[in-house]
Coordinates of C-alpha atoms in Angstrom, one line a residue:
X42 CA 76.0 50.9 40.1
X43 CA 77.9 47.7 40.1
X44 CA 76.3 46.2 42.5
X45 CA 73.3 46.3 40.5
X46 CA 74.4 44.3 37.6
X47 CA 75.0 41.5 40.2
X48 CA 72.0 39.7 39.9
X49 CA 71.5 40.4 35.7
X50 CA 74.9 39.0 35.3
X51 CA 74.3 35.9 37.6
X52 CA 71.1 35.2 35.8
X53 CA 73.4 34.3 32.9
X54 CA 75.2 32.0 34.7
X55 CA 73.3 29.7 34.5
X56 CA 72.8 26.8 37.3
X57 CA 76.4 27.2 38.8
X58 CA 76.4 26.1 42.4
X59 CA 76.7 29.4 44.9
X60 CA 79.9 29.0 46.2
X61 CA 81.3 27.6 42.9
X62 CA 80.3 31.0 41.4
X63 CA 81.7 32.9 44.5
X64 CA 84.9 30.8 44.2
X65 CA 85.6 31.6 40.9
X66 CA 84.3 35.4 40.6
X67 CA 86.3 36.4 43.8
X68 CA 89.2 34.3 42.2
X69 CA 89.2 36.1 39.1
X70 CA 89.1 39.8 41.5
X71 CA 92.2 38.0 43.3
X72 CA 94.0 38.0 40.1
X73 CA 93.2 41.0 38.4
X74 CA 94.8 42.9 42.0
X75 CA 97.7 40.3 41.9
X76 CA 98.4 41.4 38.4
X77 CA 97.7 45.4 39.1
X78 CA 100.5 44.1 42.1
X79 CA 103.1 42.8 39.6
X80 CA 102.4 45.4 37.0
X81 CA 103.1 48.2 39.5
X82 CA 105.8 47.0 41.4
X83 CA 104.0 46.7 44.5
X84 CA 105.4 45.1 47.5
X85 CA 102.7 42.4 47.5
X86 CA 103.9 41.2 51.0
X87 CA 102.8 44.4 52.2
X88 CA 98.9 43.5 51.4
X89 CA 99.0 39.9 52.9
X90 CA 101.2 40.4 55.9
X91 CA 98.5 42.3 58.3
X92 CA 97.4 42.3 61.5
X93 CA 95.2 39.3 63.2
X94 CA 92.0 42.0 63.4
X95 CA 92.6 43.4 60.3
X96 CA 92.3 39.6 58.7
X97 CA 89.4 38.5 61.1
X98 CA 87.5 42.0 59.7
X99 CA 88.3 41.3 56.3
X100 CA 87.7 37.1 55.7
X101 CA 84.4 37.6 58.0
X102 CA 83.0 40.6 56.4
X103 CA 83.8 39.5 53.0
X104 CA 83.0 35.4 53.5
X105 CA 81.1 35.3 56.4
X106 CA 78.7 37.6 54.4
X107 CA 78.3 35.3 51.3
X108 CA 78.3 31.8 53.8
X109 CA 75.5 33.5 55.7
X110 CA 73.5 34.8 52.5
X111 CA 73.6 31.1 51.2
X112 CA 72.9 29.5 54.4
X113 CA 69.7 31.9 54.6
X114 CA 68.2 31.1 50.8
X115 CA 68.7 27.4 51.3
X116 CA 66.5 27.5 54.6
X117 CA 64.0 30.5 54.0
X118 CA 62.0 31.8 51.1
X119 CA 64.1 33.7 49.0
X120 CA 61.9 37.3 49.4
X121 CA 62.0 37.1 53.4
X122 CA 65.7 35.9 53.7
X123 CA 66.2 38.5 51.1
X124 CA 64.7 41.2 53.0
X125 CA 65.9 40.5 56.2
X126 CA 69.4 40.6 55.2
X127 CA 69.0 43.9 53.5
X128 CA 68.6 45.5 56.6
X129 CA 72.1 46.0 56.1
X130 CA 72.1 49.5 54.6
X131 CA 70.0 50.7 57.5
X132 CA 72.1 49.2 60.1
X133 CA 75.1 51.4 59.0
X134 CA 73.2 54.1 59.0
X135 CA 72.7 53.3 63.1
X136 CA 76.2 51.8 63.9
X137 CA 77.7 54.8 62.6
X138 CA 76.8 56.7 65.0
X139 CA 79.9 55.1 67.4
X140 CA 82.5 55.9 64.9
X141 CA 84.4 59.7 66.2
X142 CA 83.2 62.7 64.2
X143 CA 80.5 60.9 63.0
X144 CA 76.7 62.3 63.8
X145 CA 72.9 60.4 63.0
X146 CA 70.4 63.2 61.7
X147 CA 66.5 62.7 61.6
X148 CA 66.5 62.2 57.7
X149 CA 69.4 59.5 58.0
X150 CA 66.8 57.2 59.8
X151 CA 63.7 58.6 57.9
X152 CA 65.6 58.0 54.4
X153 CA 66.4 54.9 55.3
X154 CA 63.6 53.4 56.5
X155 CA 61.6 54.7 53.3
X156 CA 64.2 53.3 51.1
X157 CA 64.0 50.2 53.0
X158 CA 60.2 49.9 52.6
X159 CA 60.5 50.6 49.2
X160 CA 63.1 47.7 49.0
X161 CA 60.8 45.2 50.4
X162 CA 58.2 45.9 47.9
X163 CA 60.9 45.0 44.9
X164 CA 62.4 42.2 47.1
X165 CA 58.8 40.7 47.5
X166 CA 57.0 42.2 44.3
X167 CA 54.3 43.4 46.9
X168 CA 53.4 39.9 47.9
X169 CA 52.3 39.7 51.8
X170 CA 55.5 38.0 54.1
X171 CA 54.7 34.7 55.6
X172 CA 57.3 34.7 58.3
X173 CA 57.5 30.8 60.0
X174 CA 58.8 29.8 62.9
X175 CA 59.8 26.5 60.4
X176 CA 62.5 29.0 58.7
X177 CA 63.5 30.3 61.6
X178 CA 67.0 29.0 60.8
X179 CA 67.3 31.1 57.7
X180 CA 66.0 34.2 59.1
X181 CA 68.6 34.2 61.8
X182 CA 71.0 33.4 59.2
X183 CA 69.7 36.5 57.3
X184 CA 69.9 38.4 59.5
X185 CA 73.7 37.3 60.4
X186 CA 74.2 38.9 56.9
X187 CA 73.1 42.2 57.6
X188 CA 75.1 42.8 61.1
X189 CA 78.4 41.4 59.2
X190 CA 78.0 43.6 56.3
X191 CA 77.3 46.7 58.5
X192 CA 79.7 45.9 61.0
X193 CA 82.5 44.8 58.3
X194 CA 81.5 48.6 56.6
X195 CA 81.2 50.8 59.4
X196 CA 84.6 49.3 60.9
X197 CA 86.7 49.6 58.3
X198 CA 87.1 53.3 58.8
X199 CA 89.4 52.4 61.8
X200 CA 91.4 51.4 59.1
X201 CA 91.3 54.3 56.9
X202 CA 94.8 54.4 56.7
X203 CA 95.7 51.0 55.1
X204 CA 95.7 50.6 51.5
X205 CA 92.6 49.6 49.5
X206 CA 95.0 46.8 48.1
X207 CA 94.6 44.7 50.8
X208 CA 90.6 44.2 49.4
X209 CA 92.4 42.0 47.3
X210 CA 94.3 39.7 49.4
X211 CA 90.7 39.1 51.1
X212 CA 89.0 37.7 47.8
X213 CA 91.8 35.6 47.5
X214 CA 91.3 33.6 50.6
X215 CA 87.3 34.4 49.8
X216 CA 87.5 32.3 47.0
X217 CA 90.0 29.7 48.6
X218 CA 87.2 29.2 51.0
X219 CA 83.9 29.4 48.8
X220 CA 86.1 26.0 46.8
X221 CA 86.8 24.2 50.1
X222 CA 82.9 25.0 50.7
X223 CA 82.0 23.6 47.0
X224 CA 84.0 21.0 47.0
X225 CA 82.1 19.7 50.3
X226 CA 78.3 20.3 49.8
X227 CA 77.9 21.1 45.7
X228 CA 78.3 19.4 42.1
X229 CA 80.7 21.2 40.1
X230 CA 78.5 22.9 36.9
X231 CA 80.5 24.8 34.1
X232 CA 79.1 27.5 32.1
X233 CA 77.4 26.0 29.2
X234 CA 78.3 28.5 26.1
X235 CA 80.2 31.8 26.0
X236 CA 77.7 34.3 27.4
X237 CA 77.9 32.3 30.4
X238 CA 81.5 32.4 30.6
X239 CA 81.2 36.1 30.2
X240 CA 78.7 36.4 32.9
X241 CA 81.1 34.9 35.4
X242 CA 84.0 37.0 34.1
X243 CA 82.0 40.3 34.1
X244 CA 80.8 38.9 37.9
X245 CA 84.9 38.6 38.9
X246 CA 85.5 42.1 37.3
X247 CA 83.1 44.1 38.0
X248 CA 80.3 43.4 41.0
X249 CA 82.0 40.7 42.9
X250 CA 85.4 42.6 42.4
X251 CA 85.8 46.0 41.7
X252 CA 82.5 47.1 43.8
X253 CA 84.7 45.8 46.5
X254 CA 87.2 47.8 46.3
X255 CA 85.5 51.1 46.0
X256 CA 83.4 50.0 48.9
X257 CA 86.3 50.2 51.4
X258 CA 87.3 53.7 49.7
X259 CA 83.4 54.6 50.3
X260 CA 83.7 53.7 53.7
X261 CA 86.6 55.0 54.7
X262 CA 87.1 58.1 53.2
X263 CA 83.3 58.8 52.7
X264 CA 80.0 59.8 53.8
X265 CA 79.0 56.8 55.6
X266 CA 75.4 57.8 56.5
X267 CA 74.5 58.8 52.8
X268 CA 76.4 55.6 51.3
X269 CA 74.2 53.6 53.3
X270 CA 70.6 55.5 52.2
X271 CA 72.3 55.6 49.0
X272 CA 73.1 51.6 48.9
X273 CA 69.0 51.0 48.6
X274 CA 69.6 52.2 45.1
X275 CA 71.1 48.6 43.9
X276 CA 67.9 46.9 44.0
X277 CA 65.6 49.8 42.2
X278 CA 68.8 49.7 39.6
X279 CA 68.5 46.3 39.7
X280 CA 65.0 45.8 39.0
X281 CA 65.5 48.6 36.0
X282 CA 67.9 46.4 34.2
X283 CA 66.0 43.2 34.4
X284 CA 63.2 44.2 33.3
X285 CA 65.1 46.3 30.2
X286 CA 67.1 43.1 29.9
X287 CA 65.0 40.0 30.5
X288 CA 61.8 38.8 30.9
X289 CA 60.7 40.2 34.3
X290 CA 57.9 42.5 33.9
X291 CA 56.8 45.6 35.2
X292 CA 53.7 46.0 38.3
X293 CA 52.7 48.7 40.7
X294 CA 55.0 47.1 44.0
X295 CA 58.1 47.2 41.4
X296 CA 56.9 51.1 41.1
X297 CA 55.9 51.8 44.3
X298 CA 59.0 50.3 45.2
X299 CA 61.5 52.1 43.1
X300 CA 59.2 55.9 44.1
X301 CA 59.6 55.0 47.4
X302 CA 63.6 54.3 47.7
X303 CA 63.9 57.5 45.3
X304 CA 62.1 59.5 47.9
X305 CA 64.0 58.0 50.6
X306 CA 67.5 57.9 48.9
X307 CA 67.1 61.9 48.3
X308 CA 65.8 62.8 52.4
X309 CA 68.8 60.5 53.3
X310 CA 71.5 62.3 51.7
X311 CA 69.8 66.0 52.7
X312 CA 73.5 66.6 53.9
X313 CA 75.4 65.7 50.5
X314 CA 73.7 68.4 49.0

């Protein structure tokens, strides 16, 4: 559900570079959990002293993911980079399958792939893919995105017993990174007037901070298979509120799309019910 205010907020940001936005909405998540910290007497040094894989999981799963994403829309059309790097939910669905205890049923693979079909169709608005070898950059950058995400989810439930917290020493140094990033390849561009300002707050607070941290609860303490069927739900959500919200209108893909990751979304969590 968070997730898929992401891109209605960002519309309302406005021009602000990529990783100036992701500098300063992970930045505002980092101090909204350092001020949770203080509040509640936490021992913050417990949430930043961790161990070497725990911090190479957390800064690639949570940068890497967002370096990659930008790296792939600067060097492919939006839709196919787009696309490609949403193979993520389906990916989790597979690499799941190594974790102990954990099973892959027929209507995992079936859900998801319908769900995922349906998510091209609102990804591309039913527009035919034009894959090029002359983008080939930003496809494999894509699809870096969607074996960090998966890999970042699915492996966190080794780590089931550390503390959520620690989400929140990882979009600190997200942040400190995404500024060393602006700093070197983008113009600084401030929000223009108040709803802008709002957007970028209400992208720090909720998708770009608390999404995060009831992610890692998701993953590891939850139904991993169904969370990732489920997770094709953000862009039919998505596509809802835009087009309640702004100016994008509706077309047969965009319902095609959101019947089709419906049907898929329900097969794929068979087991929750």
């Amino acid at each position: 559900l968070l997730w898929a205010l992401l891109a209605l907020f960002t519309v309302h940001t406005g021009s602000i570079p990529s990783f100036q936005l992701t500098a300063m909405t992970f930045g505002i998540a980092f101090t909204f959990a350092l001020l949770k910290w203080i509040v509640t007497g936490d021992q913050i040094l417990s949430f930043i002293v961790l161990p070497p894989k725990l911090w190479l999981l957390g800064v690639c799963g949570l940068f890497g993911y967002h370096f990659f994403y930008f790296v792939a829309l600067k060097s492919a059309p939006p839709a196919e980079a787009g696309l490609i790097a949403y193979l993520w939910p389906l990916l989790i669905v597979v690499f799941s399958t190594f974790l102990p205890g954990e099973r892959l049923y027929w209507f995992h693979i079936v859900g998801a792939v319908i769900s995922l079909v349906g998510a091209g169709l609102l990804i591309t608005k039913g527009a035919a893919l034009n894959l090029s070898a002359d983008h080939l950059n930003g496809y494999l950058a894509a699809l870096a995105c969607a074996f960090i995400w998966s890999s970042y989810s699915v492996i966190s439930r080794k780590f089931a017993n550390v503390s959520t917290d620690v989400i929140g020493t990882f979009c600190g140094v997200t942040a400190l990174l995404s500024l060393i990033c602006h700093l070197l390849f983008e113009q600084t561009v401030l929000p223009n007037d108040m709803g802008g300002w709002l957007a970028v707050v209400g992208l720090g607070l909720g998708p770009v901070g608390a999404a995060f941290f009831l992610w890692d609860l998701g993953m590891k303490h939850g139904d991993i298979q169904g969370l990732g069927v489920l997770s094709y739900l953000s862009p039919l959500l998505s596509t809802l509120l835009l087009i309640g919200l702004s100016d994008t209108t509706f077309s047969w893909p965009l319902v095609a799309g959101c019947i089709l990751i419906s049907i898929g979304a329900v097969i794929g969590s068979i087991n929750v019910f």
